[in-house]
Amino acid sequence: MPPKINRKAIKINEGKKHRKIEEDRLGMRIQSETIELTKDEKGVVGISIGGGGPYCPCVYVVQVFDKSPAFKDGRIRCGDEIVAINGITVKGERKSAVAQLIQVSLNPVKITINKLDDANTKGKTLDILIKKVKHKVVEFMDQDSADALGLSRAILTNDPLAEKEKILEENAEFYRHLVAYFGDMFQYQQKISECQKEFGSIFCDLAAHEKQQTANEAFSAFGDKHRMIAKKQSESAVPLQKMVSDLQVYIDHVVPDTRLTIKKYLDVKYEYLSYCLKLKELDDEEVEFIAIQEPLYRVETGNYEYRMMLRCRQECRGRFMKMRDDVMVKIELLDQKHVRDIAQHLATFAKTMSKVHLECAEILKDRIDVPIEIDLEQLNLSIREGGTNGGKSSRKDVDQGEEAAEMTLNDNPLEGDLIDVESDDLTFRESSRISLPRNSIGDTSQPLLGSDSPTAELSLIDIS
């Protein structure tokens, strides 16, 4: 048998008279229900109450604490009126007396409540929407600027998502730099491959037009090696292209999707802060009227507007907490993906570049003999002579060469148009020399001579 409650100690006078004022429910419906709650080890049910005498005829729930018996039960919500405790009517009583009655009650505690219906749809007023817009504007201001403009606001302290959002922006900027760098590397590899391929084609064309066998083989070897290098460079560009594509997907799809989720979270956050600010304004208004000892209509008629805002704030807080947890999990997964993918991409890049350089060095390791001799001193001398003598001197030398050749053919018909290299006649040797000088500096038809050529002219001599 449960012990009797000392009603005198609780000081509840059920017969106390109150001024009869009709309650203004603002068009909302109520529904009565009796709930049994079991106290936790601390002896509380987990609710905070407000209202009550002498100003308000209703005692209502202001807050339901997380992980409390009332929170786990889920039937009691903010704004609901407490009508009776264990069958004892508490209508119009002081909230301190109602709290004491709950405290001395034994398990289970029977609480009769009037539940508010349709509070969520009626609570989102124009004032809430304006406060929501104001919070969006103030979010990007510093505190001093907002105070100077006189913008009242509710601030969410210790919001861990603000730091996570900053990290997300830093990661996105880092990925943009990586995409730009690897994109340039991909373009460079492609250009190097094209240049090497062009070199290979040129050397192979030279080999096709070369009559000497050793020179043909040398040019062919050069062309083949350049083409092999071009192939290796082109193959190395494939992993780089895939790497750039993966990083671009992170920037183009993952980051915008996360930002959209954060935007939805911020929208719920601003709405929640708007309800908090509205309730603070209503509390301040109530305190002002109590200070001047004037009755406030909404308080005397059941304070339904305040209770409606309490219900809306609770519902919005639930959405806000759920959205914040989802965003936190999503950003945490992105951080893990960021760390894992960056390490993988950088390792792939290092292995790819190391592999292509080693393969190119292996291709160029073998030595190729080049059977081409170029007398640079003779070439420079011919350029200087061509630039000094001009076109007239060149034409004169050509005419002299033609006359000398004709004289040689006429004087020695039986020698087979050959010149005797043992002849001591210097005049004849000078006349038998054919000079093929350069017509201009831009002429590149100068024959390639050996390093032992004595003059800047080409002597046609039969060596048998």
C-alpha positions as semicolon CSV with decimal commas, in nm:
position;residue;x (nm);y (nm);z (nm)
1;M;0,000;0,000;0,000
2;P;0,158;0,333;-0,105
3;P;0,221;0,584;0,176
4;K;-0,006;0,885;0,214
5;I;0,115;1,218;0,076
6;N;0,142;1,502;0,327
7;R;-0,066;1,758;0,146
8;K;-0,013;2,022;0,414
9;A;0,365;2,008;0,363
10;I;0,322;2,047;-0,012
11;K;0,092;2,345;0,045
12;I;-0,156;2,274;-0,229
13;N;-0,496;2,423;-0,173
14;E;-0,736;2,264;-0,415
15;G;-1,014;2,503;-0,320
16;K;-0,821;2,820;-0,396
17;K;-1,018;3,069;-0,601
18;H;-0,875;3,220;-0,921
19;R;-1,003;3,491;-1,142
20;K;-1,200;3,319;-1,411
21;I;-1,066;3,415;-1,757
22;E;-1,148;3,209;-2,060
23;E;-0,843;3,043;-2,215
24;D;-0,738;3,159;-2,562
25;R;-0,612;2,847;-2,738
26;L;-0,536;3,026;-3,069
27;G;-0,739;2,770;-3,260
28;M;-0,538;2,472;-3,132
29;R;-0,698;2,152;-3,010
30;I;-0,605;1,968;-2,692
31;Q;-0,620;1,600;-2,604
32;S;-0,606;1,459;-2,249
33;E;-0,390;1,158;-2,162
34;T;-0,254;0,998;-1,845
35;I;0,107;0,879;-1,855
36;E;0,297;0,663;-1,605
37;L;0,666;0,739;-1,566
38;T;0,931;0,567;-1,357
39;K;1,193;0,790;-1,199
40;D;1,560;0,732;-1,267
41;E;1,828;0,672;-1,003
42;K;1,838;1,047;-0,931
43;G;1,467;1,052;-0,850
44;V;1,358;1,273;-1,140
45;V;1,138;1,219;-1,443
46;G;1,335;1,460;-1,663
47;I;1,104;1,754;-1,728
48;S;1,119;2,127;-1,656
49;I;0,791;2,308;-1,589
50;G;0,675;2,668;-1,616
51;G;0,369;2,884;-1,581
52;G;0,133;2,839;-1,289
53;G;-0,002;3,083;-1,033
54;P;-0,036;3,356;-0,960
55;Y;-0,010;3,484;-1,318
56;C;-0,088;3,184;-1,542
57;P;-0,368;2,933;-1,479
58;C;-0,180;2,653;-1,661
59;V;0,128;2,460;-1,555
60;Y;0,307;2,340;-1,867
61;V;0,619;2,152;-1,971
62;V;0,903;2,384;-2,075
63;Q;1,174;2,129;-2,154
64;V;1,220;1,753;-2,176
65;F;1,577;1,656;-2,092
66;D;1,767;1,418;-2,316
67;K;1,798;1,052;-2,209
68;S;1,552;1,105;-1,922
69;P;1,251;0,878;-1,847
70;A;1,016;1,134;-2,004
71;F;1,239;1,160;-2,312
72;K;1,252;0,782;-2,353
73;D;0,875;0,754;-2,311
74;G;0,822;1,016;-2,582
75;R;0,461;1,102;-2,502
76;I;0,527;1,418;-2,301
77;R;0,641;1,708;-2,515
78;C;0,714;2,074;-2,460
79;G;0,407;2,293;-2,430
80;D;0,181;2,021;-2,289
81;E;-0,023;2,126;-1,985
82;I;0,011;1,925;-1,662
83;V;-0,339;1,880;-1,523
84;A;-0,286;1,632;-1,237
85;I;-0,016;1,436;-1,055
86;N;-0,125;1,097;-0,921
87;G;-0,486;1,213;-0,938
88;I;-0,422;1,544;-0,757
89;T;-0,531;1,842;-0,966
90;V;-0,261;2,107;-1,007
91;K;-0,457;2,352;-1,222
92;G;-0,355;2,708;-1,125
93;E;-0,100;2,597;-0,863
94;R;0,253;2,733;-0,841
95;K;0,513;2,548;-1,045
96;S;0,737;2,499;-0,741
97;A;0,456;2,315;-0,561
98;V;0,394;2,094;-0,866
99;A;0,764;2,011;-0,889
100;Q;0,774;1,921;-0,521
101;L;0,469;1,699;-0,565
102;I;0,643;1,509;-0,844
103;Q;0,956;1,479;-0,633
104;V;0,784;1,321;-0,332
105;S;0,573;1,085;-0,543
106;L;0,669;0,719;-0,556
107;N;0,716;0,513;-0,868
108;P;0,535;0,503;-1,095
109;V;0,433;0,869;-1,125
110;K;0,100;0,921;-1,300
111;I;0,090;1,248;-1,487
112;T;-0,228;1,367;-1,657
113;I;-0,158;1,610;-1,942
114;N;-0,344;1,807;-2,207
115;K;-0,152;1,753;-2,530
116;L;-0,137;2,029;-2,790
117;D;-0,229;1,941;-3,147
118;D;-0,155;2,139;-3,465
119;A;0,109;2,346;-3,284
120;N;0,375;2,277;-3,544
121;T;0,176;2,415;-3,836
122;K;0,067;2,731;-3,654
123;G;0,404;2,815;-3,500
124;K;0,592;2,905;-3,819
125;T;0,479;3,266;-3,834
126;L;0,605;3,562;-4,037
127;D;0,807;3,677;-3,737
128;I;0,994;3,345;-3,734
129;L;1,071;3,374;-4,107
130;I;1,207;3,728;-4,063
131;K;1,424;3,617;-3,771
132;K;1,551;3,328;-3,983
133;V;1,662;3,566;-4,259
134;K;1,826;3,790;-4,001
135;H;2,025;3,498;-3,861
136;K;2,150;3,417;-4,210
137;V;2,277;3,773;-4,246
138;V;2,428;3,793;-3,898
139;E;2,603;3,457;-3,947
140;F;2,859;3,623;-4,176
141;M;2,914;3,926;-3,948
142;D;3,146;3,957;-3,655
143;Q;3,002;4,015;-3,311
144;D;3,103;4,382;-3,287
145;S;2,939;4,473;-3,618
146;A;2,614;4,298;-3,523
147;D;2,610;4,473;-3,184
148;A;2,678;4,810;-3,347
149;L;2,380;4,759;-3,579
150;G;2,161;4,653;-3,289
151;L;2,083;4,311;-3,437
152;S;1,955;4,076;-3,170
153;R;2,037;3,715;-3,236
154;A;2,069;3,372;-3,081
155;I;2,414;3,218;-3,094
156;L;2,482;2,845;-3,093
157;T;2,793;2,796;-2,882
158;N;3,042;2,512;-2,930
159;D;2,908;2,413;-3,269
160;P;3,153;2,143;-3,389
161;L;3,022;2,162;-3,744
162;A;3,163;2,511;-3,796
163;E;3,517;2,375;-3,761
164;K;3,432;2,078;-3,984
165;E;3,297;2,311;-4,250
166;K;3,623;2,508;-4,241
167;I;3,822;2,186;-4,286
168;L;3,602;2,090;-4,582
169;E;3,675;2,422;-4,754
170;E;4,049;2,378;-4,696
171;N;4,038;2,026;-4,840
172;A;3,845;2,147;-5,145
173;E;4,104;2,421;-5,207
174;F;4,385;2,167;-5,167
175;Y;4,219;1,938;-5,423
176;R;4,188;2,227;-5,669
177;H;4,563;2,288;-5,647
178;L;4,630;1,916;-5,695
179;V;4,404;1,901;-6,000
180;A;4,582;2,201;-6,153
181;Y;4,926;2,049;-6,083
182;F;4,849;1,699;-6,207
183;G;4,661;1,842;-6,505
184;D;4,973;2,035;-6,605
185;M;5,184;1,723;-6,557
186;F;4,948;1,529;-6,782
187;Q;4,974;1,796;-7,054
188;Y;5,354;1,801;-7,025
189;Q;5,374;1,424;-7,058
190;Q;5,154;1,436;-7,367
191;K;5,367;1,709;-7,527
192;I;5,689;1,523;-7,448
193;S;5,544;1,210;-7,606
194;E;5,444;1,401;-7,920
195;C;5,788;1,563;-7,950
196;Q;5,967;1,230;-7,910
197;K;5,740;1,073;-8,169
198;E;5,813;1,358;-8,410
199;F;6,188;1,315;-8,355
200;G;6,155;0,945;-8,428
201;S;5,969;1,012;-8,753
202;I;6,233;1,262;-8,866
203;F;6,522;1,025;-8,798
204;C;6,344;0,740;-8,976
205;D;6,287;0,966;-9,279
206;L;6,658;1,051;-9,280
207;A;6,742;0,682;-9,266
208;A;6,514;0,613;-9,563
209;H;6,697;0,871;-9,777
210;E;7,048;0,779;-9,664
211;K;7,256;0,573;-9,911
212;Q;7,533;0,479;-9,672
213;Q;7,445;0,166;-9,478
214;T;7,605;0,264;-9,148
215;A;7,433;0,603;-9,153
216;N;7,104;0,434;-9,240
217;E;7,134;0,200;-8,945
218;A;7,232;0,483;-8,711
219;F;6,937;0,701;-8,812
220;S;6,701;0,404;-8,787
221;A;6,826;0,326;-8,437
222;F;6,779;0,689;-8,337
223;G;6,424;0,688;-8,472
224;D;6,331;0,362;-8,301
225;K;6,461;0,479;-7,965
226;H;6,273;0,808;-7,985
227;R;5,955;0,625;-8,077
228;M;6,000;0,388;-7,783
229;I;6,046;0,686;-7,550
230;A;5,730;0,844;-7,695
231;K;5,539;0,523;-7,623
232;K;5,661;0,509;-7,263
233;Q;5,572;0,875;-7,206
234;S;5,226;0,819;-7,351
235;E;5,170;0,517;-7,125
236;S;5,274;0,718;-6,819
237;A;5,009;0,980;-6,897
238;V;4,725;0,728;-6,851
239;P;4,758;0,697;-6,468
240;L;4,791;1,075;-6,444
241;Q;4,470;1,122;-6,641
242;K;4,286;0,876;-6,415
243;M;4,424;1,053;-6,108
244;V;4,304;1,392;-6,234
245;S;3,960;1,245;-6,308
246;D;3,927;1,104;-5,954
247;L;4,028;1,435;-5,798
248;Q;3,790;1,623;-6,026
249;V;3,502;1,398;-5,917
250;Y;3,574;1,494;-5,556
251;I;3,559;1,865;-5,646
252;D;3,264;1,852;-5,886
253;H;3,036;1,607;-5,704
254;V;3,143;1,519;-5,350
255;V;3,213;1,870;-5,223
256;P;2,895;2,028;-5,375
257;D;2,682;1,744;-5,235
258;T;2,831;1,797;-4,890
259;R;2,776;2,171;-4,918
260;L;2,411;2,108;-5,007
261;T;2,375;1,895;-4,695
262;I;2,541;2,167;-4,489
263;K;2,306;2,423;-4,644
264;K;2,006;2,217;-4,533
265;Y;2,159;2,187;-4,187
266;L;2,213;2,564;-4,167
267;D;1,853;2,624;-4,272
268;V;1,728;2,409;-3,983
269;K;1,983;2,569;-3,753
270;Y;1,864;2,923;-3,833
271;E;1,504;2,816;-3,778
272;Y;1,592;2,666;-3,441
273;L;1,778;2,983;-3,339
274;S;1,478;3,190;-3,450
275;Y;1,250;3,000;-3,214
276;C;1,503;3,043;-2,934
277;L;1,515;3,417;-2,998
278;K;1,135;3,439;-3,010
279;L;1,103;3,261;-2,675
280;K;1,364;3,491;-2,525
281;E;1,164;3,793;-2,640
282;L;0,845;3,648;-2,490
283;D;1,026;3,582;-2,160
284;D;1,157;3,938;-2,151
285;E;0,810;4,071;-2,221
286;E;0,666;3,865;-1,936
287;V;0,937;3,985;-1,696
288;E;0,867;4,348;-1,787
289;F;0,494;4,315;-1,715
290;I;0,563;4,138;-1,386
291;A;0,801;4,417;-1,289
292;I;0,532;4,681;-1,334
293;Q;0,270;4,448;-1,185
294;E;0,050;4,458;-1,491
295;P;-0,135;4,151;-1,624
296;L;-0,033;4,013;-1,964
297;Y;-0,322;3,887;-2,173
298;R;-0,151;3,586;-2,328
299;V;-0,024;3,472;-1,986
300;E;-0,363;3,509;-1,818
301;T;-0,535;3,314;-2,098
302;G;-0,309;3,009;-2,068
303;N;0,007;3,137;-2,243
304;Y;-0,075;2,927;-2,549
305;E;0,144;3,133;-2,782
306;Y;0,447;3,068;-2,564
307;R;0,359;2,699;-2,535
308;M;0,318;2,676;-2,912
309;M;0,668;2,820;-2,958
310;L;0,803;2,571;-2,705
311;R;0,656;2,285;-2,906
312;C;0,793;2,424;-3,234
313;R;1,136;2,472;-3,081
314;Q;1,141;2,113;-2,955
315;E;1,042;1,974;-3,294
316;C;1,292;2,196;-3,473
317;R;1,565;2,099;-3,227
318;G;1,501;1,732;-3,302
319;R;1,543;1,794;-3,674
320;F;1,846;2,010;-3,606
321;M;2,021;1,745;-3,396
322;K;1,945;1,471;-3,648
323;M;2,070;1,684;-3,937
324;R;2,385;1,778;-3,748
325;D;2,465;1,416;-3,670
326;D;2,418;1,322;-4,036
327;V;2,641;1,604;-4,155
328;M;2,907;1,521;-3,897
329;V;2,913;1,158;-4,007
330;K;2,929;1,259;-4,373
331;I;3,215;1,502;-4,321
332;E;3,399;1,247;-4,106
333;L;3,375;0,993;-4,387
334;L;3,499;1,256;-4,632
335;D;3,798;1,325;-4,408
336;Q;3,886;0,956;-4,402
337;K;3,844;0,933;-4,779
338;H;4,059;1,242;-4,820
339;V;4,346;1,098;-4,615
340;R;4,326;0,758;-4,787
341;D;4,291;0,888;-5,143
342;I;4,563;1,152;-5,115
343;A;4,816;0,897;-4,994
344;Q;4,716;0,656;-5,271
345;H;4,729;0,920;-5,547
346;L;5,067;1,058;-5,441
347;A;5,213;0,706;-5,421
348;T;5,076;0,628;-5,769
349;F;5,222;0,950;-5,906
350;A;5,568;0,880;-5,759
351;K;5,571;0,520;-5,887
352;T;5,455;0,624;-6,235
353;M;5,718;0,895;-6,278
354;S;5,994;0,676;-6,137
355;K;5,898;0,390;-6,368
356;V;5,889;0,600;-6,685
357;H;6,225;0,764;-6,610
358;L;6,390;0,428;-6,546
359;E;6,245;0,283;-6,867
360;C;6,360;0,582;-7,073
361;A;6,708;0,559;-6,920
362;E;6,718;0,189;-7,007
363;I;6,627;0,269;-7,369
364;L;6,906;0,526;-7,401
365;K;7,162;0,311;-7,225
366;D;7,309;0,149;-7,540
367;R;7,564;0,356;-7,737
368;I;7,499;0,431;-8,104
369;D;7,787;0,511;-8,344
370;V;7,710;0,803;-8,572
371;P;7,913;0,788;-8,903
372;I;7,875;1,160;-8,976
373;E;8,165;1,406;-8,980
374;I;8,111;1,780;-8,980
375;D;8,399;2,029;-8,997
376;L;8,262;2,320;-8,800
377;E;8,568;2,539;-8,868
378;Q;8,536;2,487;-9,243
379;L;8,162;2,556;-9,221
380;N;8,218;2,884;-9,037
381;L;8,489;2,986;-9,285
382;S;8,255;2,926;-9,579
383;I;7,983;3,135;-9,412
384;R;8,225;3,426;-9,365
385;E;8,351;3,407;-9,724
386;G;7,997;3,393;-9,860
387;G;7,895;3,699;-9,660
388;T;8,206;3,902;-9,771
389;N;8,230;3,830;-10,143
390;G;7,860;3,856;-10,227
391;G;7,682;3,732;-10,536
392;K;7,926;3,874;-10,794
393;S;8,231;3,699;-10,651
394;S;8,043;3,372;-10,634
395;R;7,936;3,400;-10,998
396;K;8,291;3,481;-11,102
397;D;8,432;3,179;-10,920
398;V;8,175;2,955;-11,081
399;D;8,264;3,085;-11,427
400;Q;8,635;3,031;-11,359
401;G;8,562;2,678;-11,245
402;E;8,367;2,603;-11,563
403;E;8,650;2,740;-11,782
404;A;8,912;2,540;-11,593
405;A;8,710;2,222;-11,628
406;E;8,664;2,281;-12,001
407;M;9,036;2,345;-12,051
408;T;9,125;2,030;-11,861
409;L;8,896;1,819;-12,075
410;N;9,039;1,965;-12,398
411;D;9,406;1,936;-12,298
412;N;9,395;1,581;-12,170
413;P;9,150;1,379;-12,379
414;L;9,346;1,060;-12,341
415;E;9,372;1,074;-11,964
416;G;9,004;1,006;-11,917
417;D;8,939;1,357;-11,782
418;L;9,155;1,284;-11,480
419;I;9,390;1,518;-11,300
420;D;9,744;1,414;-11,220
421;V;9,796;1,463;-10,850
422;E;10,175;1,432;-10,893
423;S;10,200;1,725;-11,133
424;D;10,436;2,004;-11,032
425;D;10,255;2,262;-11,241
426;L;10,089;2,481;-10,984
427;T;9,921;2,690;-11,250
428;F;9,755;2,387;-11,398
429;R;9,652;2,266;-11,049
430;E;9,495;2,601;-10,972
431;S;9,314;2,605;-11,304
432;S;9,184;2,251;-11,257
433;R;9,025;2,328;-10,918
434;I;8,650;2,383;-10,916
435;S;8,522;2,626;-10,652
436;L;8,167;2,587;-10,528
437;P;8,133;2,874;-10,283
438;R;7,812;2,972;-10,105
439;N;7,586;3,210;-10,291
440;S;7,461;3,370;-9,966
441;I;7,475;3,332;-9,597
442;G;7,139;3,157;-9,591
443;D;7,254;2,885;-9,832
444;T;7,285;2,552;-9,654
445;S;7,411;2,350;-9,951
446;Q;7,776;2,370;-9,839
447;P;7,933;2,022;-9,867
448;L;8,052;1,856;-9,550
449;L;8,433;1,819;-9,551
450;G;8,682;1,634;-9,344
451;S;8,885;1,803;-9,075
452;D;9,198;1,788;-9,293
453;S;9,066;1,999;-9,583
454;P;9,324;2,274;-9,653
455;T;9,103;2,539;-9,816
456;A;8,748;2,660;-9,838
457;E;8,701;2,501;-10,179
458;L;8,608;2,152;-10,291
459;S;8,862;1,987;-10,525
460;L;8,734;1,717;-10,758
461;I;9,024;1,474;-10,762
462;D;9,030;1,120;-10,887
463;I;9,212;0,905;-10,637
464;S;9,281;0,565;-10,787
